[in-house]
């Protein structure tokens, strides 16, 4: 009750200030700076304002790898933007070579004479433009109509992110999402000044990445029978003679296109190739790589326990995986390759003669050590290609690979153990940042996998676990939300699950923790949601629970 009335009061105050300061329609006021999400590190409001004209000039200084992108992006936000032909410009963008601006940071200065964004790198410049975007009318998101007369209060913003890893994951195996949607998802990540797209490309329900050396991975392993009309947990298996018609995959050309699209938006694409578990789709074409050797058509729906697994005793498995990695490292410029490692059931390893022979030959204690041996072997190969591995926190069991980064998903324990052992970690606990979980009353929400992660809980998340000593904080690179798509069949639904929880997470990852304020955030979010509407992004309304319980 207290929370609710405080919130209403805050909204009232913010709205009143807006009304008092708005002298004309289409005028932005001081309150715009107060509404930016994620909240900037510092904002100093000055007197005066910059007013847009019918035509506005811009200039760009400094070495940019893709100046055309910056010009087009800015031009898409500011109607009537033309390149300055004189020394002065209304909007000046500048990347400085020598600067003490923080990594990914920027300074944005507005005076009556113009707007200047200065950064020490292209990311910072991009984020400065994203901040400027939130100071422009929502209409710029969909119409190229003049913003003449729109004014921005004079101010200086100094801004930079708290964490270097600000991630969003998308599972494209359980349900497949087309290239256009992947780009749209990347747009959402970029809007929130987040910088990692974790692409979950392979899992039991479909292999989604073209591998030239193994065409059957996409001819066969990318397709399953269509059970879209059934509950995911009550799937019925393939019938004799039935065609596998649901699925899809990304060609290597499409992958390159997506990586380039993300790079322009300062986003690194991390591919995930699951091993040794969550790999049964492979056995639809290559049954000899499992312990049991059975041909398994790609399954619709989940099954538990998920026991089919790559055989750790079969050398052909490693040849196969290494050949795949060869193509993955060629395609993806990222420093990291995610190799999964989660939920690998050891049942078949326990009875498989080849796996047991491997345990003996390598003097391993048990199947957990066999999993570690598997991951460490793959790590050595991936390192030989100049890359590093990430794995889910199960890779801790049986001993952590030397340079592995751990994604802590089963709560925080894995992250704490890895950081205490001097390993980098990315926090992604299912308790707070699994965006496949319910965000409201399950009776009125679209079906989700379970859980309870309303936006306020996401907003309350602190990525540095309390157990870590101050000198261990540096191992926490940041955090990430995961969107598993068992129950997410459509792009509309995917957007609904991430917006605006992603907005809350963006502030957790970017802004100073002492500035975090749930009441204030909700008020700011009310100003941001109409922009999502203008962008035609599907989001969950903040008041939806109250509306449905009234
Ligand atoms: C996971 O959710 N199995 C990483
Ligand atoms: Zn085996």
XYZ file of C-alpha atoms and ligand atoms in Angstrom:
555
model
C 0.000 0.000 0.000
C 2.742 2.408 1.030
C 4.639 1.600 -2.123
C 1.638 2.132 -4.277
C 0.674 5.522 -2.856
C 4.298 6.694 -2.965
C 4.403 5.768 -6.575
C 1.232 7.621 -7.393
C 2.595 10.643 -5.558
C 5.858 10.502 -7.490
C 4.023 10.222 -10.763
C 1.865 13.178 -9.817
C 4.872 15.314 -8.890
C 6.755 14.414 -12.055
C 3.741 15.077 -14.226
C 3.062 18.393 -12.525
C 6.647 19.525 -13.035
C 6.352 18.532 -16.679
C 3.192 20.529 -17.095
C 4.650 23.575 -15.332
C 7.775 23.555 -17.434
C 6.079 22.886 -20.750
C 5.523 26.289 -22.254
C 4.519 24.985 -25.659
C 3.447 21.652 -27.020
C 6.242 19.526 -28.408
C 8.648 20.998 -25.879
C 10.873 18.845 -23.760
C 11.780 20.122 -20.356
C 14.137 19.610 -17.513
C 12.165 16.548 -16.552
C 13.370 14.737 -19.657
C 16.819 14.518 -18.168
C 15.212 13.150 -15.030
C 13.521 10.407 -17.056
C 16.477 8.822 -18.821
C 16.830 5.040 -18.416
C 19.319 3.733 -17.500
C 19.898 6.617 -15.118
C 23.072 8.509 -16.050
C 25.906 8.734 -13.542
C 25.573 12.507 -13.330
C 23.321 15.206 -14.768
C 23.849 18.907 -14.198
C 21.002 21.125 -15.374
C 22.011 24.561 -16.683
C 20.026 27.577 -17.817
C 18.839 28.023 -21.388
C 17.898 25.461 -23.975
C 18.747 24.247 -27.445
C 15.876 24.551 -29.920
C 15.661 22.429 -33.065
C 15.042 24.100 -36.398
C 13.622 22.691 -39.643
C 17.144 21.856 -40.717
C 19.862 20.953 -38.219
C 23.541 20.537 -38.955
C 25.932 17.937 -37.609
C 29.629 17.150 -37.666
C 31.654 14.088 -36.717
C 35.279 14.224 -35.612
C 37.654 11.429 -34.751
C 38.449 8.028 -36.132
C 35.292 5.949 -36.489
C 35.277 2.496 -38.024
C 31.804 3.061 -39.410
C 31.047 6.739 -39.767
C 28.202 6.119 -42.215
C 26.319 4.110 -39.626
C 26.591 6.927 -37.087
C 25.401 9.472 -39.663
C 22.452 7.327 -40.668
C 21.496 6.472 -37.105
C 21.547 10.113 -36.013
C 19.750 11.081 -39.219
C 17.015 8.543 -38.511
C 16.366 10.255 -35.159
C 16.603 13.881 -36.210
C 14.535 14.907 -39.228
C 16.173 17.455 -41.505
C 19.707 16.626 -40.418
C 22.429 17.785 -42.785
C 26.199 17.683 -42.631
C 27.743 20.985 -41.623
C 29.818 22.656 -44.295
C 31.265 25.223 -41.911
C 33.285 24.932 -38.720
C 30.208 24.993 -36.527
C 27.352 22.511 -36.183
C 24.189 22.141 -34.122
C 25.159 18.601 -33.186
C 28.805 17.711 -32.795
C 29.966 14.154 -32.309
C 33.543 13.569 -31.319
C 35.669 10.548 -30.468
C 38.831 11.631 -28.685
C 42.038 9.645 -28.965
C 43.460 10.878 -25.687
C 40.880 11.141 -22.964
C 40.239 10.215 -19.381
C 36.604 9.431 -20.150
C 35.785 5.943 -18.834
C 35.508 2.989 -21.246
C 32.102 3.109 -22.999
C 31.502 6.497 -21.332
C 30.465 9.762 -22.889
C 29.782 13.344 -22.029
C 26.740 15.052 -23.498
C 26.564 18.813 -23.318
C 23.539 20.875 -24.333
C 23.752 24.643 -24.636
C 21.601 27.122 -26.560
C 24.290 26.942 -29.286
C 24.114 23.202 -29.791
C 24.569 19.655 -28.594
C 27.941 17.997 -28.221
C 28.663 14.350 -27.495
C 32.253 13.457 -26.665
C 33.488 9.932 -26.061
C 36.736 8.036 -25.857
C 35.450 5.173 -27.988
C 32.669 4.406 -30.453
C 30.574 2.649 -27.828
C 30.537 5.779 -25.722
C 29.529 7.865 -28.716
C 26.733 5.407 -29.517
C 25.443 5.519 -25.927
C 25.551 9.317 -25.968
C 23.276 9.229 -29.019
C 20.988 6.740 -27.240
C 20.679 9.243 -24.392
C 19.973 12.075 -26.843
C 17.314 9.833 -28.389
C 15.390 9.802 -25.101
C 15.448 13.625 -25.097
C 13.695 13.758 -28.481
C 9.936 13.392 -28.981
C 8.593 9.822 -29.250
C 7.400 10.664 -32.761
C 10.977 10.436 -34.101
C 10.799 6.679 -33.611
C 8.273 6.256 -36.384
C 7.770 9.397 -38.407
C 10.087 11.693 -40.193
C 8.081 14.760 -39.219
C 9.867 17.962 -38.283
C 10.838 18.519 -34.650
C 11.256 22.249 -35.251
C 10.586 24.075 -32.007
C 11.408 21.065 -29.833
C 13.801 22.204 -27.148
C 16.245 20.457 -24.850
C 17.220 22.094 -21.585
C 20.873 23.052 -21.292
C 22.718 20.447 -19.248
C 25.866 18.402 -18.913
C 25.695 14.627 -18.571
C 28.731 12.570 -17.610
C 27.944 8.916 -18.036
C 29.512 5.458 -18.138
C 28.443 1.895 -17.317
C 28.956 0.144 -14.009
C 29.544 -3.282 -15.623
C 31.251 -4.277 -18.860
C 28.983 -7.318 -19.521
C 25.386 -6.242 -20.017
C 23.824 -9.211 -21.730
C 20.637 -10.601 -23.212
C 20.281 -14.214 -24.290
C 17.850 -15.698 -26.797
C 17.075 -19.394 -27.201
C 16.368 -20.025 -30.892
C 16.315 -23.829 -30.572
C 13.066 -24.407 -28.668
C 11.422 -21.959 -31.023
C 13.060 -20.557 -34.107
C 13.203 -16.808 -34.709
C 13.869 -15.312 -38.135
C 16.777 -12.995 -38.951
C 14.500 -9.933 -38.908
C 13.459 -10.616 -35.355
C 17.016 -11.271 -34.217
C 17.891 -7.812 -35.543
C 14.903 -6.299 -33.789
C 16.025 -7.979 -30.538
C 19.482 -6.482 -31.097
C 17.821 -3.060 -31.529
C 16.196 -3.512 -28.118
C 19.499 -4.486 -26.531
C 21.170 -1.437 -28.084
C 18.396 0.894 -26.963
C 19.155 -0.164 -23.392
C 22.907 0.470 -23.720
C 23.481 -3.246 -23.279
C 26.333 -4.832 -25.170
C 26.162 -8.642 -25.366
C 23.824 -10.857 -27.375
C 24.150 -14.475 -26.226
C 22.763 -16.583 -29.063
C 21.674 -20.027 -27.861
C 22.016 -21.715 -31.251
C 21.848 -25.410 -30.444
C 19.747 -27.544 -28.128
C 17.593 -30.670 -28.083
C 14.822 -29.113 -30.169
C 16.868 -27.994 -33.144
C 20.338 -27.118 -34.446
C 20.215 -23.606 -35.910
C 23.675 -22.838 -37.325
C 24.839 -23.775 -40.809
C 28.040 -25.825 -40.586
C 29.498 -26.396 -44.062
C 31.287 -29.571 -43.103
C 28.146 -31.158 -41.639
C 25.183 -30.168 -43.845
C 22.932 -32.726 -42.137
C 23.007 -30.555 -39.010
C 20.717 -28.113 -40.796
C 19.111 -30.473 -43.327
C 17.961 -32.857 -40.596
C 18.797 -31.625 -37.082
C 17.098 -28.233 -37.590
C 13.646 -29.756 -38.115
C 11.068 -31.432 -35.916
C 7.425 -32.412 -36.187
C 5.048 -29.517 -35.691
C 3.352 -29.749 -32.280
C 2.710 -26.043 -31.912
C -0.918 -26.701 -31.050
C 0.055 -28.806 -28.023
C 1.286 -27.977 -24.547
C 5.084 -28.067 -24.618
C 5.168 -30.514 -21.720
C 2.649 -32.868 -23.332
C 4.216 -33.253 -26.735
C 3.476 -36.370 -28.671
C 6.447 -37.924 -30.432
C 6.879 -38.277 -34.174
C 4.563 -40.841 -35.825
C 5.763 -43.279 -38.488
C 5.959 -41.553 -41.868
C 5.396 -38.076 -40.400
C 7.355 -35.146 -41.825
C 9.443 -32.822 -39.656
C 8.197 -29.408 -40.739
C 8.861 -27.062 -37.816
C 12.267 -25.434 -37.631
C 14.806 -23.370 -39.465
C 18.408 -22.284 -39.266
C 20.722 -19.397 -40.027
C 23.042 -19.590 -42.996
C 26.606 -18.461 -42.394
C 25.858 -15.440 -44.555
C 22.921 -14.538 -42.306
C 25.093 -15.020 -39.240
C 27.675 -12.613 -40.652
C 24.908 -10.133 -41.406
C 23.636 -10.339 -37.822
C 27.131 -10.022 -36.338
C 27.759 -6.916 -38.463
C 24.375 -5.471 -37.509
C 25.166 -6.043 -33.832
C 28.697 -4.654 -34.139
C 27.387 -1.372 -35.561
C 25.281 -1.162 -32.424
C 28.269 -1.934 -30.166
C 26.994 -5.423 -29.358
C 29.142 -8.543 -29.238
C 27.468 -11.759 -30.373
C 28.415 -14.783 -28.266
C 27.522 -18.108 -29.910
C 26.548 -21.039 -27.718
C 27.201 -24.570 -28.931
C 25.836 -26.949 -26.280
C 27.911 -29.922 -25.121
C 27.984 -32.628 -23.839
C 24.264 -32.588 -22.877
C 21.388 -30.691 -24.508
C 22.709 -32.140 -27.731
C 20.234 -34.877 -28.671
C 19.192 -33.073 -31.874
C 22.597 -34.082 -33.254
C 21.589 -37.756 -32.945
C 18.873 -37.251 -35.568
C 21.664 -37.303 -38.146
C 24.736 -38.580 -36.316
C 23.496 -41.292 -33.908
C 26.981 -42.764 -33.629
C 28.096 -39.790 -31.535
C 25.872 -40.674 -28.562
C 26.650 -43.362 -26.004
C 23.592 -45.404 -26.998
C 23.894 -44.992 -30.757
C 20.126 -44.775 -31.337
C 18.758 -42.673 -34.189
C 16.610 -40.021 -32.462
C 14.430 -37.753 -34.571
C 14.549 -34.177 -33.245
C 11.993 -33.994 -30.477
C 9.144 -31.571 -30.146
C 8.752 -30.456 -26.532
C 10.759 -31.217 -23.429
C 11.407 -34.516 -21.811
C 12.955 -35.113 -18.434
C 15.342 -36.454 -17.428
C 17.211 -35.561 -20.558
C 19.685 -38.426 -20.749
C 20.938 -38.565 -24.329
C 24.455 -37.270 -24.396
C 27.574 -37.031 -26.537
C 29.879 -39.965 -25.814
C 32.984 -38.789 -23.976
C 34.813 -41.993 -24.815
C 34.437 -41.722 -28.595
C 37.257 -39.809 -30.345
C 34.956 -39.101 -33.317
C 32.908 -36.847 -31.019
C 35.906 -34.573 -30.531
C 36.790 -34.542 -34.212
C 33.190 -33.555 -34.923
C 33.105 -30.817 -32.267
C 36.512 -29.465 -33.231
C 35.487 -29.229 -36.875
C 32.379 -27.314 -35.807
C 34.468 -25.027 -33.590
C 36.744 -24.343 -36.580
C 33.787 -22.852 -38.449
C 32.410 -21.075 -35.376
C 35.706 -19.280 -34.671
C 35.886 -18.217 -38.308
C 32.362 -16.792 -38.162
C 32.224 -15.116 -34.766
C 34.773 -12.420 -33.917
C 33.922 -12.514 -30.174
C 36.628 -13.360 -27.668
C 34.347 -15.998 -26.102
C 32.602 -19.145 -27.254
C 29.951 -20.540 -24.916
C 30.071 -24.335 -24.792
C 27.066 -24.967 -22.565
C 27.881 -27.721 -20.095
C 24.579 -27.544 -18.213
C 22.295 -30.368 -17.171
C 24.403 -33.145 -18.661
C 22.854 -36.358 -17.291
C 25.594 -38.878 -16.548
C 23.408 -42.007 -16.645
C 24.613 -43.280 -20.034
C 28.235 -42.394 -19.278
C 27.981 -44.691 -16.232
C 27.199 -47.735 -18.366
C 28.944 -46.853 -21.640
C 32.073 -49.025 -22.132
C 33.841 -46.273 -24.091
C 33.154 -43.645 -21.432
C 34.268 -46.013 -18.675
C 37.437 -46.817 -20.610
C 38.122 -43.086 -20.870
C 37.686 -42.649 -17.124
C 40.255 -45.408 -16.553
C 42.727 -44.232 -19.158
C 42.637 -40.646 -17.906
C 42.673 -41.684 -14.210
C 39.426 -39.839 -13.508
C 37.478 -40.399 -10.294
C 33.974 -40.401 -11.732
C 31.598 -39.080 -14.390
C 31.781 -35.512 -13.007
C 35.500 -35.559 -13.621
C 34.773 -36.990 -17.061
C 32.603 -33.944 -17.781
C 35.447 -31.696 -16.609
C 37.884 -33.625 -18.755
C 35.525 -33.123 -21.724
C 35.197 -29.373 -21.138
C 38.933 -28.950 -20.484
C 39.764 -30.793 -23.704
C 37.440 -28.477 -25.616
C 38.891 -25.479 -23.800
C 42.399 -26.383 -24.935
C 41.189 -26.644 -28.502
C 39.294 -23.354 -28.360
C 42.282 -21.647 -26.740
C 44.497 -22.937 -29.534
C 42.234 -20.891 -31.817
C 42.817 -17.776 -29.732
C 39.437 -17.844 -27.967
C 38.168 -18.365 -24.431
C 35.298 -20.473 -23.144
C 32.206 -19.696 -21.125
C 30.122 -22.448 -19.568
C 27.067 -22.763 -17.341
C 27.934 -23.269 -13.671
C 27.864 -27.093 -13.915
C 31.363 -26.827 -15.411
C 32.556 -26.268 -11.827
C 31.656 -29.852 -10.909
C 34.664 -32.112 -11.202
C 37.097 -29.203 -11.583
C 37.007 -25.973 -13.533
C 38.853 -25.541 -16.824
C 41.871 -23.243 -16.418
C 40.577 -20.070 -18.059
C 36.829 -20.697 -18.079
C 34.307 -17.953 -17.408
C 31.283 -19.220 -15.493
C 27.676 -18.258 -16.090
C 25.994 -18.623 -12.728
C 22.394 -19.650 -13.354
C 21.465 -21.979 -10.469
C 21.405 -19.067 -8.068
C 24.617 -17.314 -7.090
C 26.631 -20.202 -5.604
C 28.418 -21.046 -8.858
C 29.346 -17.420 -9.399
C 30.655 -17.093 -5.854
C 32.745 -20.290 -6.074
C 34.188 -19.320 -9.454
C 35.065 -15.759 -8.387
C 36.650 -17.047 -5.184
C 38.792 -19.327 -7.371
C 39.830 -16.295 -9.443
C 37.617 -17.004 -12.465
C 35.502 -14.464 -14.277
C 31.770 -14.856 -13.818
C 28.590 -13.594 -15.400
C 25.616 -13.575 -13.082
C 22.414 -14.909 -14.566
C 20.506 -16.447 -11.638
C 17.188 -17.993 -12.580
C 15.668 -16.447 -9.442
C 15.910 -12.906 -10.871
C 16.843 -12.766 -14.528
C 15.182 -15.714 -16.260
C 12.780 -13.823 -18.479
C 10.938 -17.022 -19.386
C 9.547 -16.896 -15.834
C 6.216 -15.332 -14.963
C 6.220 -11.583 -14.453
C 2.706 -11.377 -13.034
C -0.254 -13.428 -11.916
C -0.052 -16.804 -13.755
C -3.828 -16.825 -14.057
C -3.846 -13.785 -16.289
C -0.400 -14.031 -17.908
C 0.411 -15.986 -21.049
C 1.679 -19.436 -20.121
C 5.275 -19.386 -18.893
C 7.630 -22.113 -17.743
C 7.037 -21.218 -14.072
C 8.930 -19.023 -11.647
C 8.076 -15.604 -10.365
C 10.210 -12.732 -11.611
C 8.175 -9.539 -11.711
C 9.964 -6.411 -12.862
C 10.443 -5.116 -9.330
C 12.418 -8.255 -8.486
C 14.575 -7.794 -11.581
C 15.148 -4.178 -10.575
C 16.204 -5.260 -7.070
C 18.901 -7.598 -8.371
C 22.460 -6.895 -7.195
C 25.014 -8.593 -9.479
C 27.833 -8.599 -6.909
C 27.022 -11.441 -4.488
C 27.264 -10.378 -0.839
C 29.598 -13.304 -0.067
C 32.392 -11.930 -2.235
C 35.259 -10.016 -0.667
C 36.055 -6.593 -2.110
C 39.093 -7.911 -3.999
C 36.879 -10.555 -5.682
C 34.310 -8.088 -7.070
C 36.419 -7.569 -10.166
C 35.687 -11.128 -11.310
C 32.005 -10.320 -11.762
C 31.967 -9.044 -15.335
C 28.283 -8.225 -15.139
C 24.963 -9.972 -15.586
C 22.602 -11.173 -18.239
C 18.952 -12.122 -18.635
C 18.023 -15.315 -20.447
C 14.988 -15.887 -22.615
C 14.382 -19.614 -23.003
C 11.621 -20.154 -25.507
C 9.848 -23.429 -24.708
C 6.648 -21.434 -24.160
C 7.542 -18.470 -26.341
C 6.345 -19.228 -29.855
C 5.942 -15.776 -31.360
C 7.950 -12.610 -31.677
C 5.180 -10.663 -29.925
C 5.417 -12.993 -26.961
C 9.217 -12.775 -26.894
C 9.013 -8.981 -26.758
C 6.381 -9.147 -24.039
C 8.657 -11.326 -21.899
C 11.677 -9.017 -22.156
C 10.042 -5.571 -22.148
C 10.242 -3.834 -19.829
C 12.132 -6.282 -17.590
C 15.159 -5.624 -19.803
C 14.703 -1.933 -19.050
C 14.982 -2.681 -15.323
C 18.048 -4.854 -15.869
C 19.705 -2.164 -17.970
C 19.647 0.170 -14.994
C 20.959 -2.542 -12.657
C 23.922 -2.994 -14.986
C 24.600 0.571 -16.036
C 23.739 2.937 -13.200
C 25.303 3.588 -9.816
C 23.779 1.240 -7.217
C 23.182 4.083 -4.767
C 21.021 5.805 -7.378
C 18.722 2.850 -7.774
C 15.202 3.747 -6.671
C 12.200 1.615 -7.581
C 9.605 4.353 -7.117
C 11.584 6.787 -9.237
C 12.261 4.097 -11.854
C 8.558 3.391 -12.289
C 7.860 7.070 -12.848
C 10.601 7.230 -15.487
C 9.377 4.049 -17.113
C 5.974 5.657 -17.660
C 7.736 8.156 -19.913
C 9.649 5.492 -21.774
C 6.803 3.095 -22.587
C 5.144 5.402 -25.161
C 8.453 5.265 -27.023
C 8.205 1.464 -27.103
C 4.706 1.937 -28.485
C 6.020 4.279 -31.188
C 8.644 1.644 -32.030
C 5.860 -0.971 -32.164
C 7.669 -3.036 -29.567
C 5.294 -5.231 -27.613
C 5.685 -4.711 -23.873
C 3.959 -5.564 -20.640
C 2.314 -2.584 -19.005
C 3.489 -1.724 -15.534
C -0.036 -1.552 -14.199
C -1.220 -4.786 -15.734
C -1.520 -6.683 -12.429
C -3.455 -3.873 -10.807
C -5.683 -3.551 -13.848
C -6.480 -7.267 -13.863
C -7.123 -7.397 -10.093
C -9.418 -4.359 -10.053
C 20.024 -23.502 -18.057
O 19.037 -22.804 -17.751
N 19.892 -24.805 -18.234
C 21.326 -22.923 -18.240
Zn 29.896 -43.023 -24.016
